[in-house]
Every structure is written in structure tokens, then in C-alpha cells.
Amino acid sequence: MANIYFNLVFILLLYVLEILSLDLKNVIDHYERYNLMKTGEYPVEVAEVKPFYIDVYPVTNAQFWKFKQLRSGYKTDAETQNWSYVLRPFVNGTEVAQFKDAPWVEVKGAQWDKPEGPNSTILDRLDYPVVHVSYHDAKAFCEHYKKRIPLEVEWEFAARGGYYAKDYPWGDRYQKNRANLWQVKYNFISTHHEDRHCSTKSQKNWRLYDMQGNVWEWTDTRYYERVVPRHVQDRMYVVKGCSFVDTRDGRSNSIVRVAQRMGLVPSYTAQNVGFRCVKSAKHYWKPPVAPPKKVLPMDRPSGPRHHLRSEMADPDLAEKLKQQRLKRKEEL
């Protein structure tokens, strides 16, 4: 008898746990959906993308250096404000002590050619993506070369390389060596990764590189949180692609996927934010032109017959031609 009661209690306990697990799953799904709605990833929208060209790589330090030489008087936002955000492991101990446990440190003198501060250089990283550039800096660079910053839909369309609704540029299955991401436990003391040269091929269809990982990339699309009234939000722009401090599962910063998006103010600069350029393409394809319709005799408009000048000048000739036409008609 005791065994029967025990079995009944055990079955009832399993039933309760099943109900609780279902409720917990619904709560988790609702929370995840809320976060996606907050950032604008949900619900999915269908958009039309016009033809465009996009850079194969993000803009590198060498390219931005050349731009600075051509625009000698131009100063980036980081140079103007004389500081930028640097990840704490890249800053020396004396500066870190001033900020305690903050993951991102406001380092004086950090800018595009001094990524970690005044004592750093880019001479050995000319093929790395340029960082510490704001939306204004990216726009100035693109306009100088008669290009522009990509829209979010253009960037995402190019990142998927023709695939539909895929999590990553290469498909739905995560591949470790396809993107430069944070591969170890996020610990400010342990080994860390950094942005590396533009060599990680994100997808093979269009041979684009670093569409996932390495650095966040500016877009020209305004960012709005859908659960917050727009009139109380600051002016922000969408950045895409994630960076070297993000992870696959989101344990460190953002979850890496093509749809991931984040909003930053236009003057924001940091060690993990860069950009690439696009250019609108002309429509070289023209729709085929239908051949002119052949007008049949019965389709010709009826109207008064126009006499030839020779007929009007010589009445006898006109009468002779009339007789010939009548004779030909009788023969038919």
C-alpha cells in the first residue's frame, strides 16, 4: 500500500514539475521576445533594397591615415574631446586603478592612431580596422570618396550574402574560425583578444570579410527603442556586426548574430567601433522594349484619299489611271 501512495505522489510531483517547466519556458520566451522588441529585432520586417556596392573590408588604419593626409585640417571627435573608451585589459595598471572595476575606461589621448592611449601606435597594425571613429568621422570619410554609410537593411542584406533569415553570414551553424570574437572567459586579468587585421571571411557568396565580429560598424539608420516613446530618446544610430569583445552566447556583452543591433550616439567613439562604405549602383538593366505593332491594311484609318500632284496637274492622266484601277479591280 505504501508503494502505491509513493508512486502516486511521484507521478503528481512529475506532473507539477512539468507544469512549472512549461510556465518557466513561457516566461523565458516572453522575456527574450521583450528584449528583441526593445532593440527592434522583433517583429521581422520585409524591406526592399536597391542595388549598391559595398566595401569588401572595413576601413583600415592605412586608409584612414591617407584620408587624414588629404584632409589635413580634419579632427576626429576623439581628437577634439581628447579621450575615448578603451577596454580595461588594454590600459596600464595605473590608469585602471583610477576606474576600479569599470569594463570601459575613458582614456585621455586615445584616438584612431593611438588605440590604447598616448603610448600606443598603429604602425604595426595598418591593416587593422580603424577604431575610435564616430558617426561623424565615418560620414566625413565616405563623403570625401563620394561614398556613403550603409543603411541597416543594406548592411544586413550584404552580411547574409543571399541567404534568407540566417543567424550568421555563413548559415545557421556557428563556426568558430569565421569571426574574431571573445573566445575565452571574460576576465580582465586573463588572456584577451583584440581587433585583428581584416582577414576573417564571413561569407563566401559575395566574398565579404569581417561582417561578423572584429568591430561594430556604423550604419546610417536611426535607432529607436520600440518600448520607449521616440520623443524622449536621444539621437542614436544603429551599429551592426558585433565586435571582438562579444560572444556567441552573450555571456560577454552582445550575442553574435546578423540581426543583432545596438544604438549609439553620433559622437560615440570606442576601441571596438569602426565602419565600411557603400555606393549606390546605377540600374544598368533596362526592360525590353516591345517591337512596334505592325499595322495591317484593315487597321489603317479610313479617310479621304490624297491625290498625287501628277493626277491633279493632268486631268487626262488622272482619268487614264482611274480606268486602269477599275480594270485591275475587275480582273481580281
C-alpha positions as a Markdown table, in Angstrom:
| # | Residue | x | y | z |
|---|---|---|---|---|
| 1 | Met | 0.0 | 0.0 | 0.0 |
| 2 | Ala | 2.8 | 2.3 | 0.8 |
| 3 | Asn | 4.4 | 1.7 | -2.6 |
| 4 | Ile | 1.1 | 2.7 | -4.3 |
| 5 | Tyr | 1.0 | 6.0 | -2.4 |
| 6 | Phe | 4.6 | 6.6 | -3.2 |
| 7 | Asn | 4.1 | 6.1 | -6.9 |
| 8 | Leu | 1.0 | 8.4 | -6.9 |
| 9 | Val | 3.0 | 11.1 | -5.1 |
| 10 | Phe | 5.9 | 10.7 | -7.5 |
| 11 | Ile | 3.6 | 10.9 | -10.6 |
| 12 | Leu | 1.9 | 14.0 | -9.1 |
| 13 | Leu | 5.3 | 15.6 | -8.5 |
| 14 | Leu | 6.4 | 15.0 | -12.0 |
| 15 | Tyr | 3.2 | 16.5 | -13.3 |
| 16 | Val | 3.7 | 19.6 | -11.2 |
| 17 | Leu | 7.3 | 19.9 | -12.3 |
| 18 | Glu | 6.2 | 19.6 | -15.9 |
| 19 | Ile | 3.7 | 22.4 | -15.5 |
| 20 | Leu | 6.2 | 24.6 | -13.8 |
| 21 | Ser | 8.8 | 24.0 | -16.5 |
| 22 | Leu | 6.3 | 24.9 | -19.2 |
| 23 | Asp | 5.4 | 28.1 | -17.3 |
| 24 | Leu | 9.1 | 28.9 | -16.9 |
| 25 | Lys | 9.8 | 28.3 | -20.5 |
| 26 | Asn | 6.9 | 30.7 | -21.4 |
| 27 | Val | 8.4 | 33.3 | -19.1 |
| 28 | Ile | 11.8 | 32.9 | -20.7 |
| 29 | Asp | 10.4 | 33.2 | -24.2 |
| 30 | His | 8.4 | 36.3 | -23.2 |
| 31 | Tyr | 11.5 | 37.9 | -21.7 |
| 32 | Glu | 13.6 | 37.2 | -24.8 |
| 33 | Arg | 10.9 | 38.5 | -27.1 |
| 34 | Tyr | 10.6 | 41.6 | -25.0 |
| 35 | Asn | 14.4 | 42.2 | -25.3 |
| 36 | Leu | 14.2 | 41.7 | -29.1 |
| 37 | Met | 11.2 | 44.1 | -29.3 |
| 38 | Lys | 13.2 | 46.6 | -27.2 |
| 39 | Thr | 16.1 | 46.7 | -29.7 |
| 40 | Gly | 14.0 | 46.4 | -32.8 |
| 41 | Glu | 14.9 | 42.9 | -33.9 |
| 42 | Tyr | 11.3 | 41.7 | -33.4 |
| 43 | Pro | 9.0 | 41.5 | -35.2 |
| 44 | Val | 10.7 | 40.7 | -38.5 |
| 45 | Glu | 10.2 | 43.3 | -41.3 |
| 46 | Val | 10.4 | 42.9 | -45.0 |
| 47 | Ala | 12.3 | 45.7 | -46.8 |
| 48 | Glu | 13.3 | 46.4 | -50.4 |
| 49 | Val | 17.0 | 47.0 | -51.1 |
| 50 | Lys | 18.1 | 48.9 | -54.2 |
| 51 | Pro | 21.4 | 47.9 | -55.9 |
| 52 | Phe | 24.6 | 49.1 | -54.2 |
| 53 | Tyr | 28.3 | 48.4 | -54.0 |
| 54 | Ile | 29.9 | 47.7 | -50.6 |
| 55 | Asp | 33.5 | 47.6 | -49.4 |
| 56 | Val | 34.9 | 44.1 | -49.1 |
| 57 | Tyr | 36.7 | 45.1 | -45.8 |
| 58 | Pro | 36.1 | 47.6 | -43.1 |
| 59 | Val | 38.0 | 50.8 | -43.5 |
| 60 | Thr | 41.6 | 50.2 | -42.3 |
| 61 | Asn | 44.1 | 52.3 | -40.4 |
| 62 | Ala | 46.1 | 52.8 | -43.6 |
| 63 | Gln | 43.1 | 54.1 | -45.5 |
| 64 | Phe | 42.1 | 56.4 | -42.7 |
| 65 | Trp | 45.7 | 57.7 | -42.4 |
| 66 | Lys | 45.6 | 58.6 | -46.1 |
| 67 | Phe | 42.3 | 60.4 | -45.6 |
| 68 | Lys | 43.8 | 62.4 | -42.8 |
| 69 | Gln | 46.7 | 63.4 | -45.0 |
| 70 | Leu | 44.3 | 64.6 | -47.7 |
| 71 | Arg | 42.2 | 66.4 | -45.1 |
| 72 | Ser | 45.0 | 67.8 | -43.0 |
| 73 | Gly | 42.7 | 70.1 | -41.1 |
| 74 | Tyr | 40.1 | 67.5 | -40.1 |
| 75 | Lys | 40.0 | 66.3 | -36.5 |
| 76 | Thr | 38.0 | 63.3 | -35.3 |
| 77 | Asp | 35.6 | 63.5 | -32.4 |
| 78 | Ala | 38.1 | 61.6 | -30.2 |
| 79 | Glu | 40.8 | 64.1 | -31.1 |
| 80 | Thr | 38.5 | 67.0 | -30.3 |
| 81 | Gln | 37.4 | 65.7 | -26.9 |
| 82 | Asn | 40.9 | 64.3 | -26.2 |
| 83 | Trp | 39.6 | 61.0 | -24.9 |
| 84 | Ser | 37.9 | 57.8 | -26.0 |
| 85 | Tyr | 36.7 | 54.5 | -24.5 |
| 86 | Val | 39.3 | 51.7 | -24.2 |
| 87 | Leu | 38.7 | 48.2 | -22.8 |
| 88 | Arg | 40.2 | 47.9 | -19.4 |
| 89 | Pro | 42.6 | 45.0 | -20.1 |
| 90 | Phe | 44.4 | 47.2 | -22.7 |
| 91 | Val | 45.1 | 50.0 | -20.3 |
| 92 | Asn | 48.1 | 50.0 | -18.0 |
| 93 | Gly | 47.7 | 49.4 | -14.3 |
| 94 | Thr | 48.0 | 53.0 | -13.0 |
| 95 | Glu | 45.1 | 54.2 | -15.2 |
| 96 | Val | 42.9 | 51.2 | -14.4 |
| 97 | Ala | 43.3 | 51.8 | -10.7 |
| 98 | Gln | 41.5 | 55.1 | -11.1 |
| 99 | Phe | 38.4 | 53.5 | -12.5 |
| 100 | Lys | 38.2 | 50.4 | -10.2 |
| 101 | Asp | 36.1 | 47.7 | -12.0 |
| 102 | Ala | 34.7 | 49.6 | -14.9 |
| 103 | Pro | 35.0 | 47.5 | -18.1 |
| 104 | Trp | 35.4 | 50.5 | -20.4 |
| 105 | Val | 37.8 | 53.3 | -19.4 |
| 106 | Glu | 37.9 | 56.9 | -20.6 |
| 107 | Val | 41.5 | 57.2 | -21.6 |
| 108 | Lys | 42.9 | 60.6 | -22.4 |
| 109 | Gly | 44.7 | 60.8 | -25.7 |
| 110 | Ala | 43.1 | 57.6 | -27.1 |
| 111 | Gln | 42.2 | 58.1 | -30.8 |
| 112 | Trp | 42.4 | 56.5 | -34.2 |
| 113 | Asp | 46.2 | 56.4 | -34.4 |
| 114 | Lys | 46.7 | 55.7 | -30.7 |
| 115 | Pro | 44.1 | 53.0 | -30.0 |
| 116 | Glu | 45.1 | 52.3 | -26.3 |
| 117 | Gly | 46.3 | 55.8 | -25.4 |
| 118 | Pro | 49.3 | 58.1 | -25.9 |
| 119 | Asn | 51.9 | 55.3 | -25.6 |
| 120 | Ser | 50.3 | 53.1 | -28.3 |
| 121 | Thr | 50.7 | 53.2 | -32.1 |
| 122 | Ile | 49.2 | 51.7 | -35.3 |
| 123 | Leu | 52.5 | 51.4 | -37.2 |
| 124 | Asp | 52.3 | 47.6 | -36.8 |
| 125 | Arg | 48.5 | 47.5 | -37.4 |
| 126 | Leu | 48.0 | 49.4 | -40.6 |
| 127 | Asp | 45.7 | 46.6 | -42.0 |
| 128 | Tyr | 43.6 | 46.5 | -38.8 |
| 129 | Pro | 40.1 | 48.2 | -38.9 |
| 130 | Val | 40.3 | 51.8 | -37.8 |
| 131 | Val | 38.6 | 52.4 | -34.4 |
| 132 | His | 37.8 | 55.3 | -32.2 |
| 133 | Val | 35.8 | 56.8 | -35.1 |
| 134 | Ser | 32.4 | 58.3 | -34.6 |
| 135 | Tyr | 29.4 | 58.5 | -36.9 |
| 136 | His | 30.5 | 62.0 | -38.0 |
| 137 | Asp | 34.0 | 60.7 | -38.8 |
| 138 | Ala | 32.7 | 57.8 | -40.8 |
| 139 | Lys | 30.4 | 60.2 | -42.7 |
| 140 | Ala | 33.2 | 62.6 | -43.5 |
| 141 | Phe | 35.4 | 59.7 | -44.8 |
| 142 | Cys | 32.7 | 58.3 | -47.0 |
| 143 | Glu | 31.7 | 61.7 | -48.4 |
| 144 | His | 35.3 | 62.5 | -49.2 |
| 145 | Tyr | 35.5 | 59.4 | -51.5 |
| 146 | Lys | 32.0 | 60.1 | -52.9 |
| 147 | Lys | 30.5 | 57.2 | -51.0 |
| 148 | Arg | 28.2 | 56.9 | -48.0 |
| 149 | Ile | 27.5 | 55.0 | -44.8 |
| 150 | Pro | 25.3 | 51.9 | -45.5 |
| 151 | Leu | 21.7 | 51.7 | -44.3 |
| 152 | Glu | 20.9 | 48.9 | -41.8 |
| 153 | Val | 18.9 | 46.9 | -44.4 |
| 154 | Glu | 21.8 | 47.2 | -46.9 |
| 155 | Trp | 24.4 | 46.1 | -44.3 |
| 156 | Glu | 22.2 | 43.1 | -43.2 |
| 157 | Phe | 21.4 | 42.1 | -46.8 |
| 158 | Ala | 25.1 | 42.1 | -47.7 |
| 159 | Ala | 26.1 | 40.2 | -44.5 |
| 160 | Arg | 23.8 | 37.3 | -45.3 |
| 161 | Gly | 25.2 | 37.0 | -48.8 |
| 162 | Gly | 21.9 | 35.9 | -50.4 |
| 163 | Tyr | 20.8 | 33.6 | -47.6 |
| 164 | Tyr | 17.4 | 34.2 | -46.1 |
| 165 | Ala | 17.0 | 34.8 | -42.3 |
| 166 | Lys | 20.2 | 33.1 | -41.3 |
| 167 | Asp | 21.7 | 33.6 | -37.9 |
| 168 | Tyr | 25.3 | 34.0 | -39.3 |
| 169 | Pro | 26.6 | 35.2 | -42.6 |
| 170 | Trp | 27.6 | 31.7 | -43.5 |
| 171 | Gly | 24.4 | 29.9 | -42.3 |
| 172 | Asp | 22.7 | 28.8 | -39.1 |
| 173 | Arg | 25.5 | 26.8 | -37.6 |
| 174 | Tyr | 28.1 | 28.6 | -35.6 |
| 175 | Gln | 31.7 | 28.2 | -36.9 |
| 176 | Lys | 34.5 | 29.3 | -34.5 |
| 177 | Asn | 37.1 | 30.4 | -37.1 |
| 178 | Arg | 34.7 | 32.5 | -39.2 |
| 179 | Ala | 34.7 | 35.6 | -36.9 |
| 180 | Asn | 37.1 | 37.3 | -34.4 |
| 181 | Leu | 35.1 | 37.1 | -31.2 |
| 182 | Trp | 35.9 | 36.7 | -27.5 |
| 183 | Gln | 36.8 | 33.1 | -27.2 |
| 184 | Val | 37.7 | 32.9 | -23.5 |
| 185 | Lys | 36.0 | 33.7 | -20.3 |
| 186 | Tyr | 35.6 | 37.4 | -19.9 |
| 187 | Asn | 38.2 | 38.2 | -17.3 |
| 188 | Phe | 40.1 | 41.4 | -17.2 |
| 189 | Ile | 43.2 | 39.6 | -15.9 |
| 190 | Ser | 43.3 | 36.6 | -18.2 |
| 191 | Thr | 44.2 | 36.4 | -21.9 |
| 192 | His | 42.1 | 38.6 | -24.1 |
| 193 | His | 41.6 | 39.1 | -27.8 |
| 194 | Glu | 41.8 | 42.3 | -29.8 |
| 195 | Asp | 40.7 | 43.6 | -33.1 |
| 196 | Arg | 42.9 | 42.0 | -35.8 |
| 197 | His | 43.6 | 42.6 | -39.4 |
| 198 | Cys | 40.8 | 42.3 | -41.9 |
| 199 | Ser | 41.2 | 38.7 | -42.9 |
| 200 | Thr | 38.3 | 36.7 | -41.5 |
| 201 | Lys | 35.9 | 35.7 | -44.3 |
| 202 | Ser | 32.4 | 36.0 | -43.1 |
| 203 | Gln | 30.6 | 34.5 | -46.1 |
| 204 | Lys | 31.6 | 33.0 | -49.4 |
| 205 | Asn | 28.8 | 34.1 | -51.8 |
| 206 | Trp | 30.0 | 37.7 | -52.2 |
| 207 | Arg | 33.4 | 37.3 | -50.6 |
| 208 | Leu | 32.9 | 39.9 | -47.9 |
| 209 | Tyr | 35.2 | 39.9 | -44.8 |
| 210 | Asp | 34.5 | 40.7 | -41.1 |
| 211 | Met | 30.8 | 41.1 | -41.5 |
| 212 | Gln | 30.6 | 39.4 | -38.1 |
| 213 | Gly | 33.0 | 40.2 | -35.2 |
| 214 | Asn | 36.2 | 42.3 | -35.1 |
| 215 | Val | 34.5 | 45.7 | -34.8 |
| 216 | Trp | 31.0 | 47.2 | -34.7 |
| 217 | Glu | 30.2 | 49.1 | -37.9 |
| 218 | Trp | 28.2 | 52.3 | -38.2 |
| 219 | Thr | 25.0 | 52.5 | -40.3 |
| 220 | Asp | 23.0 | 55.5 | -41.5 |
| 221 | Thr | 19.8 | 54.2 | -39.9 |
| 222 | Arg | 18.3 | 55.9 | -36.8 |
| 223 | Tyr | 18.0 | 53.7 | -33.7 |
| 224 | Tyr | 14.8 | 53.8 | -31.7 |
| 225 | Glu | 13.8 | 51.6 | -28.8 |
| 226 | Arg | 10.2 | 50.5 | -29.5 |
| 227 | Val | 9.1 | 50.3 | -25.9 |
| 228 | Val | 10.2 | 53.9 | -25.2 |
| 229 | Pro | 8.5 | 57.0 | -26.7 |
| 230 | Arg | 10.6 | 58.4 | -29.5 |
| 231 | His | 10.4 | 62.0 | -28.4 |
| 232 | Val | 12.3 | 61.2 | -25.2 |
| 233 | Gln | 15.1 | 59.2 | -26.8 |
| 234 | Asp | 18.5 | 60.7 | -27.7 |
| 235 | Arg | 19.5 | 60.8 | -31.3 |
| 236 | Met | 21.3 | 57.5 | -32.0 |
| 237 | Tyr | 22.3 | 55.4 | -35.0 |
| 238 | Val | 22.4 | 51.7 | -35.4 |
| 239 | Val | 25.7 | 49.8 | -35.4 |
| 240 | Lys | 25.9 | 46.2 | -36.7 |
| 241 | Gly | 28.2 | 43.2 | -36.8 |
| 242 | Cys | 29.3 | 42.9 | -33.1 |
| 243 | Ser | 33.0 | 43.1 | -32.1 |
| 244 | Phe | 35.9 | 41.2 | -30.7 |
| 245 | Val | 34.5 | 41.6 | -27.1 |
| 246 | Asp | 31.2 | 39.9 | -27.9 |
| 247 | Thr | 30.5 | 36.2 | -27.7 |
| 248 | Arg | 28.3 | 33.5 | -29.3 |
| 249 | Asp | 26.1 | 33.0 | -26.2 |
| 250 | Gly | 26.1 | 36.6 | -24.9 |
| 251 | Arg | 28.0 | 35.8 | -21.7 |
| 252 | Ser | 30.3 | 38.7 | -22.6 |
| 253 | Asn | 28.5 | 41.7 | -24.0 |
| 254 | Ser | 26.2 | 41.0 | -27.0 |
| 255 | Ile | 25.0 | 37.8 | -28.6 |
| 256 | Val | 26.7 | 37.5 | -32.0 |
| 257 | Arg | 24.2 | 37.2 | -34.9 |
| 258 | Val | 23.4 | 39.1 | -38.1 |
| 259 | Ala | 20.2 | 40.6 | -36.7 |
| 260 | Gln | 22.0 | 41.9 | -33.6 |
| 261 | Arg | 21.8 | 45.7 | -33.4 |
| 262 | Met | 22.7 | 48.4 | -31.0 |
| 263 | Gly | 22.2 | 52.2 | -30.8 |
| 264 | Leu | 25.0 | 54.7 | -30.2 |
| 265 | Val | 25.0 | 58.5 | -30.1 |
| 266 | Pro | 26.7 | 60.0 | -33.2 |
| 267 | Ser | 29.7 | 61.3 | -31.2 |
| 268 | Tyr | 30.5 | 57.9 | -29.5 |
| 269 | Thr | 34.0 | 56.6 | -30.0 |
| 270 | Ala | 35.5 | 53.4 | -28.7 |
| 271 | Gln | 38.1 | 50.7 | -29.3 |
| 272 | Asn | 35.6 | 48.3 | -30.9 |
| 273 | Val | 33.7 | 50.6 | -33.3 |
| 274 | Gly | 34.6 | 51.1 | -37.0 |
| 275 | Phe | 32.8 | 51.3 | -40.3 |
| 276 | Arg | 32.8 | 50.5 | -44.0 |
| 277 | Cys | 31.4 | 52.4 | -47.0 |
| 278 | Val | 28.8 | 51.7 | -49.7 |
| 279 | Lys | 27.9 | 53.3 | -53.0 |
| 280 | Ser | 24.6 | 53.3 | -54.8 |
| 281 | Ala | 24.6 | 51.4 | -58.1 |
| 282 | Lys | 23.0 | 52.6 | -61.3 |
| 283 | His | 20.3 | 50.5 | -63.0 |
| 284 | Tyr | 22.2 | 49.2 | -66.0 |
| 285 | Trp | 19.5 | 46.7 | -66.8 |
| 286 | Lys | 16.7 | 48.1 | -68.9 |
| 287 | Pro | 13.3 | 46.4 | -69.5 |
| 288 | Pro | 12.9 | 45.1 | -73.1 |
| 289 | Val | 11.1 | 47.4 | -75.4 |
| 290 | Ala | 8.2 | 45.8 | -77.2 |
| 291 | Pro | 8.6 | 45.9 | -81.1 |
| 292 | Pro | 6.3 | 48.4 | -82.9 |
| 293 | Lys | 3.0 | 46.9 | -83.7 |
| 294 | Lys | 2.6 | 46.0 | -87.4 |
| 295 | Val | -0.3 | 47.9 | -88.9 |
| 296 | Leu | -2.5 | 45.7 | -91.1 |
| 297 | Pro | -4.4 | 47.1 | -94.1 |
| 298 | Met | -7.8 | 46.7 | -92.3 |
| 299 | Asp | -6.4 | 48.5 | -89.2 |
| 300 | Arg | -5.4 | 51.6 | -91.3 |
| 301 | Pro | -7.6 | 54.6 | -90.5 |
| 302 | Ser | -10.1 | 55.4 | -93.2 |
| 303 | Gly | -10.2 | 58.9 | -94.7 |
| 304 | Pro | -10.1 | 60.9 | -97.8 |
| 305 | Arg | -7.7 | 59.7 | -100.5 |
| 306 | His | -4.8 | 62.1 | -101.2 |
| 307 | His | -4.3 | 62.5 | -105.0 |
| 308 | Leu | -0.9 | 62.7 | -106.5 |
| 309 | Arg | 0.3 | 66.0 | -107.9 |
| 310 | Ser | 0.6 | 64.5 | -111.3 |
| 311 | Glu | -3.0 | 63.5 | -111.3 |
| 312 | Met | -4.1 | 66.9 | -110.2 |
| 313 | Ala | -2.0 | 68.6 | -112.9 |
| 314 | Asp | -3.1 | 66.5 | -115.9 |
| 315 | Pro | -6.9 | 65.6 | -115.9 |
| 316 | Asp | -6.4 | 63.2 | -118.9 |
| 317 | Leu | -3.7 | 61.3 | -117.0 |
| 318 | Ala | -6.0 | 61.1 | -113.9 |
| 319 | Glu | -8.8 | 59.7 | -116.0 |
| 320 | Lys | -6.4 | 57.1 | -117.6 |
| 321 | Leu | -5.2 | 56.0 | -114.2 |
| 322 | Lys | -8.7 | 55.7 | -112.9 |
| 323 | Gln | -9.6 | 53.4 | -115.8 |
| 324 | Gln | -6.5 | 51.2 | -115.1 |
| 325 | Arg | -7.6 | 50.8 | -111.5 |
| 326 | Leu | -11.1 | 49.8 | -112.4 |
| 327 | Lys | -9.8 | 47.3 | -115.0 |
| 328 | Arg | -7.4 | 45.8 | -112.4 |
| 329 | Lys | -10.3 | 45.6 | -109.9 |
| 330 | Glu | -12.5 | 43.7 | -112.4 |
| 331 | Glu | -9.7 | 41.2 | -113.1 |
| 332 | Leu | -9.4 | 40.4 | -109.4 |
